[in-house]
XYZ file of C-alpha atoms in Angstrom:
472
model
C 119.914 89.599 129.427
C 119.536 88.554 125.803
C 116.958 90.392 123.661
C 115.400 87.497 121.831
C 113.856 89.855 119.251
C 117.369 90.489 117.946
C 117.865 86.834 117.016
C 117.341 85.941 113.392
C 114.465 83.585 112.750
C 116.905 80.761 112.112
C 118.631 81.460 115.433
C 115.296 81.747 117.233
C 114.209 78.382 115.878
C 117.438 76.718 117.067
C 117.125 78.308 120.496
C 113.541 77.159 120.933
C 114.313 73.624 119.842
C 117.438 73.477 122.038
C 115.146 74.505 124.902
C 117.478 77.350 125.773
C 114.486 79.643 125.694
C 110.819 78.802 126.134
C 108.057 79.614 123.666
C 106.357 81.559 126.449
C 109.443 83.684 127.017
C 109.749 84.333 123.260
C 106.095 85.315 123.045
C 106.314 87.614 126.063
C 109.328 89.376 124.582
C 107.600 90.039 121.297
C 104.273 91.022 122.892
C 106.069 93.424 125.204
C 107.746 95.034 122.208
C 104.442 95.210 120.368
C 102.835 96.859 123.370
C 105.621 99.457 123.430
C 106.036 100.253 119.747
C 102.917 99.269 117.867
C 100.650 102.067 119.183
C 102.862 104.474 117.234
C 103.749 102.304 114.264
C 100.352 100.681 113.731
C 101.872 97.712 111.912
C 99.977 94.916 113.659
C 96.161 95.036 113.724
C 93.475 92.741 115.096
C 95.839 91.578 117.825
C 94.434 88.646 119.785
C 94.128 88.692 123.557
C 97.527 88.331 125.279
C 96.274 85.578 127.620
C 95.062 83.455 124.696
C 98.324 83.892 122.777
C 100.367 82.898 125.849
C 98.125 79.819 126.306
C 99.075 78.794 122.762
C 102.760 79.286 123.648
C 102.364 77.073 126.718
C 100.902 74.348 124.511
C 103.978 74.664 122.266
C 106.270 74.338 125.248
C 104.439 71.187 126.460
C 104.751 69.699 122.983
C 108.506 70.148 123.063
C 108.646 68.620 126.533
C 106.921 65.614 125.066
C 109.487 65.469 122.289
C 107.254 66.846 119.529
C 107.871 69.884 117.291
C 105.409 71.113 114.697
C 108.177 72.536 112.544
C 110.907 75.158 112.284
C 108.473 77.944 113.288
C 107.350 76.115 116.422
C 106.202 78.769 118.937
C 106.932 81.754 116.622
C 104.619 84.766 116.731
C 103.295 85.591 113.264
C 100.740 88.092 112.025
C 99.188 87.544 108.610
C 98.852 90.304 105.981
C 95.283 91.515 106.062
C 94.712 90.574 102.409
C 94.898 86.879 103.368
C 92.449 84.874 105.434
C 93.475 83.194 108.675
C 90.671 81.104 110.124
C 88.979 82.745 113.097
C 90.716 86.119 112.691
C 89.351 89.280 111.115
C 90.167 89.888 107.448
C 89.146 93.373 106.408
C 91.182 93.874 103.240
C 91.636 97.387 104.658
C 88.046 98.205 103.749
C 84.981 99.388 105.709
C 83.076 96.917 103.546
C 84.669 94.017 105.438
C 85.600 95.424 108.821
C 83.426 92.787 110.570
C 84.388 89.824 108.374
C 86.038 86.835 110.154
C 88.185 84.476 108.116
C 86.465 81.157 107.460
C 89.513 79.274 106.274
C 93.291 79.623 106.021
C 94.692 80.694 102.689
C 97.105 78.028 101.417
C 100.297 79.771 102.484
C 98.769 80.652 105.850
C 97.756 77.040 106.310
C 101.412 76.081 105.734
C 102.757 78.684 108.134
C 100.381 77.462 110.808
C 101.384 73.851 110.130
C 105.073 74.815 110.561
C 104.296 75.658 114.190
C 103.725 79.401 114.111
C 101.234 81.012 116.493
C 99.102 83.527 114.602
C 98.686 86.512 116.915
C 96.901 88.928 114.568
C 97.137 90.596 111.178
C 99.408 93.190 109.557
C 98.047 96.392 108.063
C 97.590 96.965 104.367
C 96.059 99.577 102.028
C 92.406 99.117 101.019
C 92.258 96.104 98.745
C 96.051 96.293 98.549
C 95.804 99.155 96.042
C 98.694 101.619 96.183
C 102.120 101.335 97.739
C 101.165 103.260 100.845
C 99.702 101.396 103.835
C 96.775 103.524 104.969
C 93.101 102.684 105.106
C 89.796 103.839 106.580
C 89.553 100.927 109.041
C 92.882 101.070 110.906
C 94.582 104.200 109.625
C 98.171 104.537 108.431
C 101.202 102.423 109.278
C 104.203 104.581 110.056
C 107.848 104.121 109.080
C 110.004 103.035 112.049
C 112.930 105.216 110.883
C 110.742 108.335 110.745
C 107.270 108.082 112.125
C 106.115 110.935 109.918
C 106.851 108.884 106.775
C 105.127 106.143 104.832
C 105.825 102.479 105.398
C 105.220 101.697 101.755
C 102.850 98.955 100.726
C 100.905 97.029 100.262
C 102.896 94.814 102.649
C 103.729 97.915 104.724
C 102.468 96.484 108.014
C 104.480 93.289 107.468
C 107.651 95.220 106.606
C 107.392 97.522 109.637
C 106.668 94.570 111.932
C 109.864 92.861 110.742
C 111.980 96.049 110.737
C 110.835 97.005 114.238
C 111.263 93.440 115.470
C 107.625 93.010 116.344
C 107.761 89.688 114.424
C 110.709 87.464 113.461
C 109.412 87.106 109.873
C 106.219 88.031 108.036
C 104.212 86.986 104.997
C 103.433 89.505 102.293
C 102.221 89.639 98.730
C 103.295 91.442 95.610
C 101.568 92.551 92.468
C 103.056 96.016 91.882
C 106.037 95.893 94.207
C 104.154 95.204 97.403
C 106.997 93.081 98.807
C 109.691 95.241 97.206
C 108.658 98.833 97.915
C 108.119 98.285 101.675
C 111.379 96.350 101.844
C 113.147 99.419 100.431
C 111.231 101.772 102.725
C 112.016 99.753 105.881
C 115.540 98.347 105.350
C 114.448 94.713 105.226
C 114.477 91.826 102.717
C 111.431 91.126 100.576
C 111.335 88.229 98.141
C 108.860 88.093 95.248
C 109.012 84.442 94.079
C 108.525 83.187 90.569
C 104.897 83.131 89.613
C 103.359 79.835 90.823
C 106.105 79.202 93.413
C 103.702 80.022 96.260
C 100.223 78.558 95.487
C 97.091 80.631 95.978
C 93.872 79.032 94.693
C 92.113 82.064 96.186
C 88.985 83.677 94.736
C 86.348 82.562 92.293
C 88.780 82.828 89.338
C 92.061 80.913 89.511
C 93.405 80.820 85.966
C 93.828 84.432 84.816
C 95.326 86.210 87.852
C 98.972 85.940 86.905
C 100.399 89.190 88.196
C 100.400 88.805 91.968
C 102.017 86.314 94.338
C 102.522 85.789 98.063
C 106.064 85.747 99.441
C 108.236 86.308 102.524
C 109.641 89.319 104.332
C 112.521 89.006 106.782
C 115.600 90.739 108.191
C 117.968 88.275 106.497
C 118.072 86.306 103.238
C 118.378 83.067 105.149
C 115.177 83.799 107.094
C 113.363 84.786 103.850
C 114.478 81.487 102.267
C 113.202 79.517 105.281
C 109.786 81.184 105.138
C 109.594 80.841 101.349
C 110.308 77.105 101.673
C 107.313 76.896 104.047
C 105.038 78.877 101.723
C 106.135 77.250 98.509
C 105.321 73.995 96.726
C 102.701 72.417 94.573
C 99.116 72.370 95.671
C 96.284 70.830 93.654
C 93.989 73.733 94.547
C 96.149 76.070 92.451
C 96.357 74.783 88.870
C 99.332 77.052 88.140
C 101.434 76.143 91.162
C 104.942 74.927 90.509
C 106.321 71.560 91.515
C 108.162 71.235 94.833
C 111.762 72.390 94.659
C 114.598 72.563 97.203
C 115.160 76.136 98.344
C 117.851 75.609 101.004
C 120.983 77.745 100.812
C 124.593 76.568 100.797
C 126.923 78.132 103.353
C 128.972 79.907 100.688
C 129.021 80.155 96.924
C 131.531 81.576 94.476
C 130.116 84.378 92.331
C 133.282 85.460 90.551
C 132.510 86.187 86.894
C 128.823 86.566 87.492
C 127.399 88.948 84.928
C 125.071 91.732 86.029
C 123.107 94.237 84.038
C 122.351 97.542 85.876
C 119.152 99.105 84.473
C 119.120 102.165 86.725
C 116.603 104.714 85.450
C 116.132 102.934 82.139
C 118.124 105.474 80.218
C 116.392 108.458 81.734
C 112.904 107.041 81.152
C 112.066 106.937 84.887
C 112.313 109.935 87.220
C 113.882 109.534 90.665
C 113.799 111.629 93.788
C 117.181 113.270 94.329
C 119.557 110.903 96.089
C 117.751 107.608 95.459
C 119.538 106.529 92.329
C 122.998 107.455 93.560
C 122.448 105.569 96.811
C 121.222 102.475 94.982
C 124.124 102.604 92.574
C 126.501 102.031 95.514
C 125.289 98.402 95.491
C 127.311 97.959 92.290
C 130.485 98.375 94.354
C 129.352 95.448 96.510
C 128.798 93.284 93.470
C 132.217 94.225 92.080
C 133.778 93.258 95.426
C 132.504 89.671 95.062
C 133.873 89.411 91.549
C 130.852 90.287 89.438
C 131.131 91.863 86.003
C 128.708 94.791 85.630
C 127.319 96.453 82.505
C 125.170 99.554 82.624
C 122.577 99.075 79.870
C 119.678 100.929 78.351
C 116.766 98.606 77.770
C 115.908 98.382 74.073
C 112.182 98.016 74.647
C 109.252 100.409 74.423
C 108.817 100.985 78.140
C 105.802 103.235 77.680
C 104.094 100.391 75.776
C 104.962 98.106 78.715
C 103.376 100.587 81.099
C 100.198 100.734 79.052
C 100.119 96.921 78.916
C 100.644 96.767 82.676
C 97.849 99.190 83.514
C 95.495 97.385 81.155
C 96.160 93.928 82.621
C 96.189 95.139 86.222
C 92.860 96.895 85.698
C 91.421 93.739 84.093
C 92.412 91.726 87.144
C 91.432 94.265 89.798
C 88.302 95.810 88.317
C 86.398 92.644 87.492
C 87.059 91.223 90.938
C 85.627 94.304 92.638
C 82.771 94.934 90.159
C 79.982 93.326 92.240
C 80.786 95.764 95.093
C 80.742 98.730 92.723
C 77.299 97.811 91.401
C 75.895 98.169 94.923
C 75.595 101.964 95.213
C 75.759 101.908 99.004
C 78.902 99.766 99.006
C 80.421 101.970 96.309
C 80.347 104.912 98.708
C 82.752 103.000 100.960
C 85.355 102.329 98.240
C 88.477 104.481 97.898
C 89.480 106.459 94.834
C 92.041 103.881 93.733
C 89.430 101.139 93.563
C 86.914 103.375 91.780
C 89.578 104.403 89.276
C 90.436 100.739 88.476
C 86.780 99.723 88.166
C 85.599 102.609 86.021
C 88.565 102.180 83.724
C 87.834 98.472 83.560
C 84.269 99.115 82.488
C 85.615 100.827 79.355
C 88.080 98.030 78.400
C 87.633 96.024 75.289
C 88.727 92.419 74.730
C 91.004 93.640 71.945
C 92.843 95.974 74.381
C 93.330 93.142 76.839
C 94.622 90.821 74.116
C 96.969 93.474 72.788
C 98.254 94.106 76.308
C 98.972 90.422 76.661
C 100.900 90.473 73.377
C 103.089 93.306 74.695
C 103.590 91.368 77.865
C 104.630 88.321 75.828
C 107.095 90.427 73.829
C 108.534 91.755 77.090
C 109.091 88.243 78.408
C 110.812 87.238 75.204
C 113.022 90.306 75.414
C 113.966 89.672 79.041
C 114.977 86.129 78.069
C 117.417 87.595 75.549
C 118.934 89.643 78.376
C 119.362 86.489 80.418
C 121.324 84.970 77.538
C 124.011 87.551 78.333
C 123.484 88.230 82.036
C 122.966 86.183 85.132
C 121.027 88.878 87.025
C 119.376 92.196 86.368
C 119.621 94.902 89.029
C 117.581 98.096 89.472
C 116.178 100.280 92.261
C 113.193 99.022 94.290
C 111.547 102.454 94.497
C 111.815 105.816 92.792
C 111.347 107.860 95.958
C 112.392 107.781 99.609
C 109.617 107.180 102.172
C 107.251 110.112 101.789
C 104.998 112.053 104.144
C 102.592 109.597 105.743
C 99.714 112.039 105.228
C 100.134 112.125 101.426
C 97.809 109.878 99.453
C 100.632 109.121 96.997
C 103.554 110.986 95.363
C 102.005 112.934 92.502
C 105.311 114.376 91.249
C 108.874 113.095 91.039
C 111.766 115.354 90.032
C 109.353 117.802 88.457
C 107.535 115.143 86.441
C 103.798 114.744 87.141
C 102.503 111.244 87.852
C 99.346 110.610 85.814
C 97.959 107.743 87.919
C 97.896 106.822 91.595
C 100.597 104.187 91.032
C 102.835 105.662 88.302
C 105.417 106.593 90.914
C 106.166 102.878 91.355
C 106.682 102.078 87.667
C 110.181 100.736 88.341
C 108.713 97.456 89.712
C 106.439 96.427 86.807
C 108.986 94.638 84.622
C 109.585 91.601 86.854
C 105.880 91.388 87.678
C 104.989 91.223 84.010
C 107.561 88.509 83.368
C 106.707 86.480 86.480
C 110.362 86.576 87.575
C 111.850 86.007 91.024
C 113.081 89.221 92.695
C 115.104 89.754 95.855
C 114.464 93.247 97.288
C 117.598 94.082 99.296
C 118.589 97.037 101.451
C 120.891 99.531 99.752
C 121.603 101.788 102.761
C 120.422 105.172 104.017
C 120.355 108.543 102.325
C 121.598 111.855 103.758
C 118.036 112.280 105.029
C 118.404 109.162 107.229
C 115.817 107.295 105.174
C 116.430 103.803 103.664
C 116.316 102.728 100.021
C 116.788 99.395 98.289
C 117.502 97.492 95.100
C 115.830 94.737 93.169
C 117.989 91.744 92.131
C 116.111 89.872 89.404
C 116.777 86.254 88.648
C 116.132 84.045 85.662
C 112.705 82.442 85.181
C 112.098 80.011 88.047
C 115.638 80.593 89.339
C 114.485 81.292 92.908
C 117.091 79.242 94.723
C 120.021 80.605 92.658
C 118.745 84.145 93.252
C 118.493 83.598 97.010
C 122.070 82.267 96.997
C 123.245 85.352 95.131
C 121.266 87.712 97.378
C 122.943 86.025 100.370
C 126.361 86.816 98.914
C 125.343 90.425 98.441
C 124.038 90.591 101.995
C 127.255 89.188 103.440
C 129.501 91.408 101.344
C 127.499 94.555 102.068
C 127.496 93.903 105.841
C 123.815 94.830 106.050
C 122.541 95.591 109.549
C 118.788 95.133 109.750
C 118.616 95.612 113.570
C 119.468 99.318 113.936
C 116.273 100.165 115.823
C 116.355 100.214 119.613
């Protein structure tokens, strides 16, 4: 008997619409798997009642009988990252402050997923306020890595990544400021895609002009599935003044990448420390690129990377701290905030406008510098994480290769460059280390070159022969 959870999302959609499998049967298969694996993994939270979910699946089946499909995700189970609101479902942001909050509306990308026919069955776990690349919080606890339950799932889209890797969901939404789609993709052997800034509209919060570091995006087991979900999430929306115009994101069956020029950034000339084994594993991806005809240069970035880090921390704090400040000023609520949030807020209280402006100037210089790289290269490639999945009981890695990490997020410094430039990034599996743990690479495309990047990531996926269904 066919295990429908092994189908790609594209295959699942075709099977549902061909009526070769019912929406009820699909939902039962996924719910059975959730019942079996999720108690250990803790990827999906706030799961709705099974009977209610199956009622929704029956409605989807009746619609198909009547000749009507809501979209390519018709009858799909989906769980929304717990940093986004889905109307009628809890949205805790991983915080005790909001553990009883029920979403009043759908966020824009959630609204689009629902309109494409998906059945929202619950939420996926995330760190408190999405801070830190380790999915653990005081409301639901830690999400565990499916390849080693004693290890971290990464974050902040850790619940989403595990749900996809363990085949609890066909695809999942995530979001990414500091690698939150990329780090968990690396930790869980799946595909994460951080789109160009503005590709997926937000319009969320009371300030919609100055939050230019984070974006929603897709997670999937294949590039094709990621592209399909991105096409659903993406497109102009008047509620987001910085959203990009609609653009075709469909992939061609095959493309020729002979002569494509790649710059491998590696450890940035020794600037970044890596856990033993990570960098060598990720470098093997270069052999895959060579096999499809790419020309590769290993370069040392001629930019002050420490200045970029200072700029990043300043701008991130500006965005995070001021959004959380009202909670901090309430002393009782402050007691329920984690150390990461307190660190950001108290640092933000000391910031000056001159520091913020100077940080933006450095960011601008970085963007200009990256554009000069793209005059010579089609894609930039680097690791997605500096460590393998770490002990799930650690708060964060405070040391890498003997080098102390001076903040709670310094261990993920490798991801900040694309975020600062607003570039599209495909986070792709690179394989497994001798320890049996996965790692991954970032393939970075030119500004707003999302479709071209997806096409190139597809070529890498096909040439590498990536298997994202190794789990029983």
